[in-house]
């Protein structure tokens, strides 16, 4: 029986001093509890998502020195932790000093094993290959097989020897690679325990999959497996990731016998019968992480930690009376004290009494600070200043005036609210203001740059509109247990209310038909093999039921919305042009997005501001469909 | 003697249709000229910087089909071109279909060779490893040596056989790798010609280095070498790169015997004595690419192409009377017709008559459209609306008011100019407005978000302030041949003029002391091993002359600026905190930056919005310096 301490710590990226202090204190606690072994996550000392900080030699020396402190602290206990391993005599492919993402095993104040990450993720937000030299590269360089480099670490605990297979995060997710680190470890004799230290960001539904994958590994090898993941948040600039921890222990049958609570820093203890088959602990069940509960949990945790990380404790939220800002307000009000939230309604002549009243009602329900600052006067002033000030052509002295169209005026309103008012109010209030955009809007740039797209964090920008509604109901039902978001807001037709053409009272609203476009955009953006108009039109040409099934939207919807292939195609091209055109330009200047899904705008979904393109096959299918009308 | 056509084409990223049409027309021209061989750049068909478009199977099929068209067109001529090679039966490390960055050799309408890129850059802006499966990985997967996969391609031209060593871009830059593709090719018998097809972005001074490296390769192997690079621009969202082409031919002695003009799409012809040693063409000299000429060239080319790519032909520039906006205006006016440029002076009460007059003078000199729209009234309105509208605490009904401090007022002004006026004016004018920030400002966030940091492109944001001045003089002396930028603007003390504390007439200006901070920031940002305060303080502690030499700033400057270690340290920490703190948050929402240097903000310099950090060694040096005062 081994007494194992699971150090599911919150790693602060780029703060090795604070991380090391926390590890030392956890080690002390574990020693007092007479634990045999304590495990910390991948990159526990430096943090994981640091951008190009890895290029600073002084930072690397610092991390090494802190690593030595942890090794020195491994008296009377075995300590397993992640850190950067620097090979100062060799260089990486970029010519800089060589760095490995490594797992260190220390005991009796000495380092007794270093395991280098073999498989390095290089998709989504992951940039491991940019910074770290993998065991795979090392084997190629030395012209050796990987098995000669990837070996178990043997530790002696109370006179028993234990052969530990230490791997790092992606090493356990080898399905897409032609290398299987666990299998390689096992070719070298039986293992007693597999330890996977990770720095694995939350993605909706990922733990369900992880439990399937890792259960299978434990079962197939007949070796208990400990997955130890970090908590906290880390970011790559444009995208902010939560880390849920959710460290899990699988017995040799592949059953889950223990897990640490998600999104919680904790030091949990477990008596694991490592050597004794048949003494397995009873299995337990883990919560599903693909539901709206998990979305609320990750958002509220992510927001709280992000505010902490930037030292912000007050926020300003523009409240339109619509669903997105309502959900944003209720979400933030579930995290911060109401006195630290200032809700601002900024009506123009286009805003209905309905939405003004709903905004006030919501503010009342939340008990926050509230104010109304109309924009009518300043928008009129701006429009008349722009249209009324003559422009002189200095080449010939002629004068002319600019024309402010209704479209130009719409965007003037949006910027007036955010850049003129909210930014100023936030500065005076001593906080930041939120961006309430959702993922559908962000996909096609249905928002104004420096207007409603501005803010210090876009907390809802990885939720499709239907998920925003789910969250509204969840906030009312589960978080508040009362109707804080008035049902009328949930029932209202979504509208920007920037012109009389968008009047909610007359049932006019957004050009995005969320019941369909949420799913179309998701196919562009989140599908494993990104759908393009070619795929969409191909499915459509096979029948609208095929398309509806592929997209996952409601049966019969397509024919209700589009009376002909021409209408369908016009709509498809309109949104594709925006998604790959103007919306890219807007996203380049968008605030950081809080990640929920398996594909997030920002650093996860990388994109270039290029010309819009339709494939040749798309054009052929289109021609065929239009000519057979 | 081989007649070789150098297809230095402008590749439009993401437009395989247009690229293929251009290639077909160049092939036709080369055939008419009786060329034996035509060479196109790396990724000539799809383009290179496409973000995650590589994840769209329909796009990949499209590129393959266009590649077939090029192969079919290789009648009576040998065609060498770059394209993506898709292995539909295998997957990459991300689990998606496997893609190679490849060089295709076609002749007589058939494909006769495919060479896969061996070395894939994964630093700066390069993400090759994210998308493409290198020959290195392929060798490891198959457990083969690379030489069995990397082989010369033999083509028969007029009954002579030629052994071509075809490599791709980074394969020729192998200094930092443990693999040398050219050496591997040569182990398989003598080569007649080395061809390096590239998609290599411009970096100030890079061609000088490239000529040294590639000359050496030709000389050491005794084989003539052709470097064929693309022109045009490509981007990764946050950073826009120009591609200078500058395709170059080296003879077997390593001498440059021909080159295509930089930043020019061209189809050049060359009779190369490939087999006949001793008949080498006479060497020629190439222009230096590390001077202000190259900076002007790349900026003007980059701006022109960026405007074309987003379909914009009108720009609005806020003209303060200071140096940055003056250089921006003169630069854009050297590209666009003056009638398509609207210069706007937006004075407040803090703007001196000096700068107002200088703005008007510059506009007059350029002969653009010009207008003056004061911000005083709207700024006052905003300040009084924010301060004058009561805030209600809905929990207890109490009211309070916000206070607009002078700092808050400074930013209100900046946003009033950009988000209220310039954005509205640009929309009414039918164009975009420029961001005139320089690299020093961007480094420490000395600009206002949604204010002077806003715009559709930050064309000067990869220039340190001293380079902005160099460019001002260059524009006057070389581009216009007259003083379009009034000398008084060049001589003026830099100031934001957002308060009376920043009055230029009283000799008060920016807190950034460019003569020193330009160089300090460059050490943080551009130095190969990124300097941190630890390095800076370490050099400082060795003597100010050591530090000045390391930074490259003026001798004796440090002691003139700082009277004590404490002052020096306070300054150092102030800017480091900003650089790694608030400035990161601002850069996340910054416009695309036009690349010039070897490290550019955006996608090249990756960064996370983390907590500010000083290493332990820094704190020790600091303690030592302060205690010995």
PDB file of N, CA and C in Angstrom, chain A residues 31-108:
ATOM      1  N   UNK A  31       4.472  15.288   4.053  1.00  0.00           N
ATOM      2  CA  UNK A  31       5.440  14.611   4.918  1.00  0.00           C
ATOM      3  C   UNK A  31       4.830  14.412   6.306  1.00  0.00           C
ATOM      4  N   UNK A  32       4.142  15.432   6.785  1.00  0.00           N
ATOM      5  CA  UNK A  32       3.471  15.330   8.086  1.00  0.00           C
ATOM      6  C   UNK A  32       2.407  14.232   8.074  1.00  0.00           C
ATOM      7  N   UNK A  33       1.787  14.065   6.935  1.00  0.00           N
ATOM      8  CA  UNK A  33       0.752  13.027   6.812  1.00  0.00           C
ATOM      9  C   UNK A  33       1.365  11.667   6.507  1.00  0.00           C
ATOM     10  N   UNK A  34       2.693  11.622   6.489  1.00  0.00           N
ATOM     11  CA  UNK A  34       3.437  10.376   6.223  1.00  0.00           C
ATOM     12  C   UNK A  34       3.104   9.776   4.858  1.00  0.00           C
ATOM     13  N   UNK A  35       2.928  10.644   3.888  1.00  0.00           N
ATOM     14  CA  UNK A  35       2.731  10.161   2.514  1.00  0.00           C
ATOM     15  C   UNK A  35       4.062   9.624   1.986  1.00  0.00           C
ATOM     16  N   UNK A  36       3.978   8.627   1.117  1.00  0.00           N
ATOM     17  CA  UNK A  36       5.186   8.069   0.508  1.00  0.00           C
ATOM     18  C   UNK A  36       5.611   8.859  -0.720  1.00  0.00           C
ATOM     19  N   UNK A  37       4.628   9.424  -1.339  1.00  0.00           N
ATOM     20  CA  UNK A  37       4.848   9.989  -2.676  1.00  0.00           C
ATOM     21  C   UNK A  37       3.930  11.188  -2.836  1.00  0.00           C
ATOM     22  N   UNK A  38       4.461  12.269  -3.405  1.00  0.00           N
ATOM     23  CA  UNK A  38       3.590  13.400  -3.750  1.00  0.00           C
ATOM     24  C   UNK A  38       3.794  13.721  -5.226  1.00  0.00           C
ATOM     25  N   UNK A  39       2.702  13.979  -5.902  1.00  0.00           N
ATOM     26  CA  UNK A  39       2.763  14.214  -7.349  1.00  0.00           C
ATOM     27  C   UNK A  39       2.227  15.611  -7.656  1.00  0.00           C
ATOM     28  N   UNK A  40       2.983  16.352  -8.447  1.00  0.00           N
ATOM     29  CA  UNK A  40       2.549  17.679  -8.916  1.00  0.00           C
ATOM     30  C   UNK A  40       2.371  17.644 -10.434  1.00  0.00           C
ATOM     31  N   UNK A  41       1.680  18.627 -10.975  1.00  0.00           N
ATOM     32  CA  UNK A  41       1.369  18.577 -12.421  1.00  0.00           C
ATOM     33  C   UNK A  41       2.573  18.916 -13.322  1.00  0.00           C
ATOM     34  N   UNK A  42       2.336  18.752 -14.590  1.00  0.00           N
ATOM     35  CA  UNK A  42       3.259  19.169 -15.653  1.00  0.00           C
ATOM     36  C   UNK A  42       3.585  20.656 -15.482  1.00  0.00           C
ATOM     37  N   UNK A  43       4.827  21.008 -15.670  1.00  0.00           N
ATOM     38  CA  UNK A  43       5.271  22.403 -15.637  1.00  0.00           C
ATOM     39  C   UNK A  43       4.751  23.127 -14.384  1.00  0.00           C
ATOM     40  N   UNK A  44       4.807  22.407 -13.259  1.00  0.00           N
ATOM     41  CA  UNK A  44       4.290  22.962 -12.011  1.00  0.00           C
ATOM     42  C   UNK A  44       5.068  24.211 -11.593  1.00  0.00           C
ATOM     43  N   UNK A  45       6.350  24.245 -11.907  1.00  0.00           N
ATOM     44  CA  UNK A  45       7.151  25.395 -11.464  1.00  0.00           C
ATOM     45  C   UNK A  45       6.985  26.609 -12.377  1.00  0.00           C
ATOM     46  N   UNK A  46       7.230  26.484 -13.670  1.00  0.00           N
ATOM     47  CA  UNK A  46       7.144  27.692 -14.512  1.00  0.00           C
ATOM     48  C   UNK A  46       5.734  28.046 -14.964  1.00  0.00           C
ATOM     49  N   UNK A  47       4.833  27.048 -15.022  1.00  0.00           N
ATOM     50  CA  UNK A  47       3.589  27.245 -15.770  1.00  0.00           C
ATOM     51  C   UNK A  47       3.825  26.805 -17.200  1.00  0.00           C
ATOM     52  N   UNK A  48       2.759  26.752 -17.953  1.00  0.00           N
ATOM     53  CA  UNK A  48       2.811  26.083 -19.251  1.00  0.00           C
ATOM     54  C   UNK A  48       2.660  27.063 -20.422  1.00  0.00           C
ATOM     55  N   UNK A  49       1.620  27.870 -20.383  1.00  0.00           N
ATOM     56  CA  UNK A  49       1.383  28.803 -21.499  1.00  0.00           C
ATOM     57  C   UNK A  49       2.061  30.140 -21.181  1.00  0.00           C
ATOM     58  N   UNK A  50       3.283  30.295 -21.660  1.00  0.00           N
ATOM     59  CA  UNK A  50       4.074  31.482 -21.320  1.00  0.00           C
ATOM     60  C   UNK A  50       4.474  32.284 -22.550  1.00  0.00           C
ATOM     61  N   UNK A  51       3.936  31.939 -23.722  1.00  0.00           N
ATOM     62  CA  UNK A  51       4.402  32.617 -24.923  1.00  0.00           C
ATOM     63  C   UNK A  51       5.894  32.393 -25.082  1.00  0.00           C
ATOM     64  N   UNK A  52       6.608  33.418 -25.521  1.00  0.00           N
ATOM     65  CA  UNK A  52       8.035  33.272 -25.806  1.00  0.00           C
ATOM     66  C   UNK A  52       8.929  33.592 -24.607  1.00  0.00           C
ATOM     67  N   UNK A  53       8.342  33.613 -23.410  1.00  0.00           N
ATOM     68  CA  UNK A  53       9.151  33.749 -22.202  1.00  0.00           C
ATOM     69  C   UNK A  53      10.217  32.655 -22.149  1.00  0.00           C
ATOM     70  N   UNK A  54       9.933  31.521 -22.786  1.00  0.00           N
ATOM     71  CA  UNK A  54      10.896  30.415 -22.836  1.00  0.00           C
ATOM     72  C   UNK A  54      12.200  30.821 -23.503  1.00  0.00           C
ATOM     73  N   UNK A  55      12.190  31.945 -24.189  1.00  0.00           N
ATOM     74  CA  UNK A  55      13.417  32.401 -24.862  1.00  0.00           C
ATOM     75  C   UNK A  55      14.312  33.232 -23.952  1.00  0.00           C
ATOM     76  N   UNK A  56      13.920  33.408 -22.694  1.00  0.00           N
ATOM     77  CA  UNK A  56      14.724  34.191 -21.749  1.00  0.00           C
ATOM     78  C   UNK A  56      15.613  33.250 -20.931  1.00  0.00           C
ATOM     79  N   UNK A  57      16.912  33.254 -21.175  1.00  0.00           N
ATOM     80  CA  UNK A  57      17.788  32.365 -20.399  1.00  0.00           C
ATOM     81  C   UNK A  57      17.704  32.634 -18.895  1.00  0.00           C
ATOM     82  N   UNK A  58      17.515  33.873 -18.507  1.00  0.00           N
ATOM     83  CA  UNK A  58      17.470  34.164 -17.069  1.00  0.00           C
ATOM     84  C   UNK A  58      16.250  33.515 -16.420  1.00  0.00           C
ATOM     85  N   UNK A  59      15.154  33.459 -17.154  1.00  0.00           N
ATOM     86  CA  UNK A  59      13.963  32.786 -16.633  1.00  0.00           C
ATOM     87  C   UNK A  59      14.212  31.285 -16.493  1.00  0.00           C
ATOM     88  N   UNK A  60      14.909  30.711 -17.450  1.00  0.00           N
ATOM     89  CA  UNK A  60      15.197  29.269 -17.401  1.00  0.00           C
ATOM     90  C   UNK A  60      16.102  28.927 -16.218  1.00  0.00           C
ATOM     91  N   UNK A  61      17.127  29.771 -16.004  1.00  0.00           N
ATOM     92  CA  UNK A  61      18.016  29.536 -14.847  1.00  0.00           C
ATOM     93  C   UNK A  61      17.222  29.587 -13.543  1.00  0.00           C
ATOM     94  N   UNK A  62      16.316  30.524 -13.500  1.00  0.00           N
ATOM     95  CA  UNK A  62      15.462  30.702 -12.335  1.00  0.00           C
ATOM     96  C   UNK A  62      14.630  29.444 -12.077  1.00  0.00           C
ATOM     97  N   UNK A  63      14.032  28.903 -13.118  1.00  0.00           N
ATOM     98  CA  UNK A  63      13.207  27.700 -12.968  1.00  0.00           C
ATOM     99  C   UNK A  63      14.063  26.522 -12.523  1.00  0.00           C
ATOM    100  N   UNK A  64      15.247  26.428 -13.050  1.00  0.00           N
ATOM    101  CA  UNK A  64      16.172  25.362 -12.627  1.00  0.00           C
ATOM    102  C   UNK A  64      16.475  25.475 -11.133  1.00  0.00           C
ATOM    103  N   UNK A  65      16.764  26.700 -10.689  1.00  0.00           N
ATOM    104  CA  UNK A  65      17.099  26.899  -9.276  1.00  0.00           C
ATOM    105  C   UNK A  65      15.919  26.520  -8.376  1.00  0.00           C
ATOM    106  N   UNK A  66      14.718  26.873  -8.795  1.00  0.00           N
ATOM    107  CA  UNK A  66      13.542  26.491  -8.002  1.00  0.00           C
ATOM    108  C   UNK A  66      13.365  24.975  -8.012  1.00  0.00           C
ATOM    109  N   UNK A  67      13.658  24.355  -9.139  1.00  0.00           N
ATOM    110  CA  UNK A  67      13.583  22.899  -9.221  1.00  0.00           C
ATOM    111  C   UNK A  67      14.530  22.254  -8.211  1.00  0.00           C
ATOM    112  N   UNK A  68      15.709  22.847  -8.061  1.00  0.00           N
ATOM    113  CA  UNK A  68      16.663  22.329  -7.080  1.00  0.00           C
ATOM    114  C   UNK A  68      16.094  22.418  -5.661  1.00  0.00           C
ATOM    115  N   UNK A  69      15.357  23.476  -5.387  1.00  0.00           N
ATOM    116  CA  UNK A  69      14.729  23.610  -4.059  1.00  0.00           C
ATOM    117  C   UNK A  69      13.747  22.469  -3.796  1.00  0.00           C
ATOM    118  N   UNK A  70      12.980  22.116  -4.840  1.00  0.00           N
ATOM    119  CA  UNK A  70      12.007  21.029  -4.677  1.00  0.00           C
ATOM    120  C   UNK A  70      12.737  19.708  -4.475  1.00  0.00           C
ATOM    121  N   UNK A  71      13.783  19.503  -5.244  1.00  0.00           N
ATOM    122  CA  UNK A  71      14.553  18.258  -5.108  1.00  0.00           C
ATOM    123  C   UNK A  71      15.134  18.166  -3.696  1.00  0.00           C
ATOM    124  N   UNK A  72      15.656  19.283  -3.221  1.00  0.00           N
ATOM    125  CA  UNK A  72      16.247  19.295  -1.879  1.00  0.00           C
ATOM    126  C   UNK A  72      15.199  18.996  -0.812  1.00  0.00           C
ATOM    127  N   UNK A  73      13.956  19.324  -1.107  1.00  0.00           N
ATOM    128  CA  UNK A  73      12.889  19.132  -0.117  1.00  0.00           C
ATOM    129  C   UNK A  73      12.366  17.699  -0.095  1.00  0.00           C
ATOM    130  N   UNK A  74      12.885  16.854  -0.972  1.00  0.00           N
ATOM    131  CA  UNK A  74      12.345  15.487  -1.065  1.00  0.00           C
ATOM    132  C   UNK A  74      12.966  14.563  -0.006  1.00  0.00           C
ATOM    133  N   UNK A  75      13.077  15.064   1.205  1.00  0.00           N
ATOM    134  CA  UNK A  75      13.540  14.202   2.311  1.00  0.00           C
ATOM    135  C   UNK A  75      12.343  13.411   2.842  1.00  0.00           C
ATOM    136  N   UNK A  76      12.520  12.146   3.072  1.00  0.00           N
ATOM    137  CA  UNK A  76      11.470  11.275   3.633  1.00  0.00           C
ATOM    138  C   UNK A  76      10.212  11.207   2.766  1.00  0.00           C
ATOM    139  N   UNK A  77      10.350  11.590   1.546  1.00  0.00           N
ATOM    140  CA  UNK A  77       9.188  11.517   0.652  1.00  0.00           C
ATOM    141  C   UNK A  77       9.706  11.548  -0.782  1.00  0.00           C
ATOM    142  N   UNK A  78       9.004  10.873  -1.630  1.00  0.00           N
ATOM    143  CA  UNK A  78       9.350  10.918  -3.055  1.00  0.00           C
ATOM    144  C   UNK A  78       8.488  11.992  -3.711  1.00  0.00           C
ATOM    145  N   UNK A  79       9.121  12.865  -4.482  1.00  0.00           N
ATOM    146  CA  UNK A  79       8.398  13.982  -5.106  1.00  0.00           C
ATOM    147  C   UNK A  79       8.495  13.868  -6.624  1.00  0.00           C
ATOM    148  N   UNK A  80       7.355  13.917  -7.267  1.00  0.00           N
ATOM    149  CA  UNK A  80       7.314  13.880  -8.731  1.00  0.00           C
ATOM    150  C   UNK A  80       6.696  15.181  -9.208  1.00  0.00           C
ATOM    151  N   UNK A  81       7.412  15.886 -10.058  1.00  0.00           N
ATOM    152  CA  UNK A  81       6.900  17.206 -10.476  1.00  0.00           C
ATOM    153  C   UNK A  81       7.364  17.547 -11.876  1.00  0.00           C
ATOM    154  N   UNK A  82       6.603  18.425 -12.513  1.00  0.00           N
ATOM    155  CA  UNK A  82       6.949  18.886 -13.850  1.00  0.00           C
ATOM    156  C   UNK A  82       7.721  20.186 -13.800  1.00  0.00           C
ATOM    157  N   UNK A  83       8.717  20.299 -14.673  1.00  0.00           N
ATOM    158  CA  UNK A  83       9.495  21.535 -14.802  1.00  0.00           C
ATOM    159  C   UNK A  83      10.137  21.514 -16.170  1.00  0.00           C
ATOM    160  N   UNK A  84      10.691  22.650 -16.549  1.00  0.00           N
ATOM    161  CA  UNK A  84      11.477  22.689 -17.775  1.00  0.00           C
ATOM    162  C   UNK A  84      12.864  22.126 -17.452  1.00  0.00           C
ATOM    163  N   UNK A  85      13.386  21.273 -18.332  1.00  0.00           N
ATOM    164  CA  UNK A  85      14.751  20.748 -18.173  1.00  0.00           C
ATOM    165  C   UNK A  85      15.603  21.395 -19.257  1.00  0.00           C
ATOM    166  N   UNK A  86      16.667  22.048 -18.835  1.00  0.00           N
ATOM    167  CA  UNK A  86      17.485  22.792 -19.798  1.00  0.00           C
ATOM    168  C   UNK A  86      18.778  22.047 -20.057  1.00  0.00           C
ATOM    169  N   UNK A  87      19.090  21.850 -21.317  1.00  0.00           N
ATOM    170  CA  UNK A  87      20.372  21.271 -21.705  1.00  0.00           C
ATOM    171  C   UNK A  87      21.213  22.418 -22.270  1.00  0.00           C
ATOM    172  N   UNK A  88      22.017  23.014 -21.397  1.00  0.00           N
ATOM    173  CA  UNK A  88      22.714  24.253 -21.762  1.00  0.00           C
ATOM    174  C   UNK A  88      23.783  24.030 -22.833  1.00  0.00           C
ATOM    175  N   UNK A  89      24.174  22.781 -23.030  1.00  0.00           N
ATOM    176  CA  UNK A  89      25.241  22.506 -24.000  1.00  0.00           C
ATOM    177  C   UNK A  89      24.725  22.219 -25.400  1.00  0.00           C
ATOM    178  N   UNK A  90      23.424  22.073 -25.527  1.00  0.00           N
ATOM    179  CA  UNK A  90      22.882  21.762 -26.849  1.00  0.00           C
ATOM    180  C   UNK A  90      21.839  22.809 -27.216  1.00  0.00           C
ATOM    181  N   UNK A  91      21.506  22.842 -28.496  1.00  0.00           N
ATOM    182  CA  UNK A  91      20.477  23.797 -28.884  1.00  0.00           C
ATOM    183  C   UNK A  91      19.278  23.094 -29.506  1.00  0.00           C
ATOM    184  N   UNK A  92      18.157  23.797 -29.483  1.00  0.00           N
ATOM    185  CA  UNK A  92      16.945  23.294 -30.121  1.00  0.00           C
ATOM    186  C   UNK A  92      16.947  23.662 -31.597  1.00  0.00           C
ATOM    187  N   UNK A  93      15.863  23.357 -32.285  1.00  0.00           N
ATOM    188  CA  UNK A  93      15.794  23.625 -33.722  1.00  0.00           C
ATOM    189  C   UNK A  93      15.796  25.112 -34.033  1.00  0.00           C
ATOM    190  N   UNK A  94      15.467  25.932 -33.057  1.00  0.00           N
ATOM    191  CA  UNK A  94      15.475  27.374 -33.292  1.00  0.00           C
ATOM    192  C   UNK A  94      16.853  27.964 -32.989  1.00  0.00           C
ATOM    193  N   UNK A  95      17.787  27.130 -32.603  1.00  0.00           N
ATOM    194  CA  UNK A  95      19.146  27.609 -32.350  1.00  0.00           C
ATOM    195  C   UNK A  95      19.369  28.083 -30.925  1.00  0.00           C
ATOM    196  N   UNK A  96      18.284  28.194 -30.168  1.00  0.00           N
ATOM    197  CA  UNK A  96      18.435  28.626 -28.775  1.00  0.00           C
ATOM    198  C   UNK A  96      18.741  27.423 -27.895  1.00  0.00           C
ATOM    199  N   UNK A  97      19.053  27.686 -26.645  1.00  0.00           N
ATOM    200  CA  UNK A  97      19.394  26.602 -25.729  1.00  0.00           C
ATOM    201  C   UNK A  97      18.260  25.564 -25.704  1.00  0.00           C
ATOM    202  N   UNK A  98      18.645  24.309 -25.577  1.00  0.00           N
ATOM    203  CA  UNK A  98      17.655  23.241 -25.691  1.00  0.00           C
ATOM    204  C   UNK A  98      16.849  23.077 -24.398  1.00  0.00           C
ATOM    205  N   UNK A  99      15.548  23.000 -24.567  1.00  0.00           N
ATOM    206  CA  UNK A  99      14.643  22.869 -23.425  1.00  0.00           C
ATOM    207  C   UNK A  99      13.783  21.626 -23.610  1.00  0.00           C
ATOM    208  N   UNK A 100      13.583  20.894 -22.532  1.00  0.00           N
ATOM    209  CA  UNK A 100      12.655  19.769 -22.566  1.00  0.00           C
ATOM    210  C   UNK A 100      11.516  20.038 -21.594  1.00  0.00           C
ATOM    211  N   UNK A 101      10.345  19.566 -21.967  1.00  0.00           N
ATOM    212  CA  UNK A 101       9.226  19.527 -21.040  1.00  0.00           C
ATOM    213  C   UNK A 101       9.396  18.208 -20.287  1.00  0.00           C
ATOM    214  N   UNK A 102       9.671  18.290 -18.982  1.00  0.00           N
ATOM    215  CA  UNK A 102      10.146  17.093 -18.289  1.00  0.00           C
ATOM    216  C   UNK A 102       9.419  16.823 -16.982  1.00  0.00           C
ATOM    217  N   UNK A 103       9.487  15.558 -16.589  1.00  0.00           N
ATOM    218  CA  UNK A 103       8.964  15.106 -15.298  1.00  0.00           C
ATOM    219  C   UNK A 103      10.155  14.683 -14.433  1.00  0.00           C
ATOM    220  N   UNK A 104      10.282  15.279 -13.278  1.00  0.00           N
ATOM    221  CA  UNK A 104      11.399  14.999 -12.388  1.00  0.00           C
ATOM    222  C   UNK A 104      10.927  14.096 -11.236  1.00  0.00           C
ATOM    223  N   UNK A 105      11.760  13.113 -10.903  1.00  0.00           N
ATOM    224  CA  UNK A 105      11.472  12.246  -9.759  1.00  0.00           C
ATOM    225  C   UNK A 105      12.605  12.428  -8.754  1.00  0.00           C
ATOM    226  N   UNK A 106      12.259  12.873  -7.555  1.00  0.00           N
ATOM    227  CA  UNK A 106      13.281  13.161  -6.540  1.00  0.00           C
ATOM    228  C   UNK A 106      12.966  12.386  -5.270  1.00  0.00           C
ATOM    229  N   UNK A 107      14.011  11.996  -4.606  1.00  0.00           N
ATOM    230  CA  UNK A 107      13.847  11.275  -3.349  1.00  0.00           C
ATOM    231  C   UNK A 107      15.112  11.471  -2.521  1.00  0.00           C
ATOM    232  N   UNK A 108      14.957  11.551  -1.213  1.00  0.00           N
ATOM    233  CA  UNK A 108      16.098  11.707  -0.298  1.00  0.00           C
ATOM    234  C   UNK A 108      16.975  12.887  -0.702  1.00  0.00           C
TER     235      UNK A 108
END
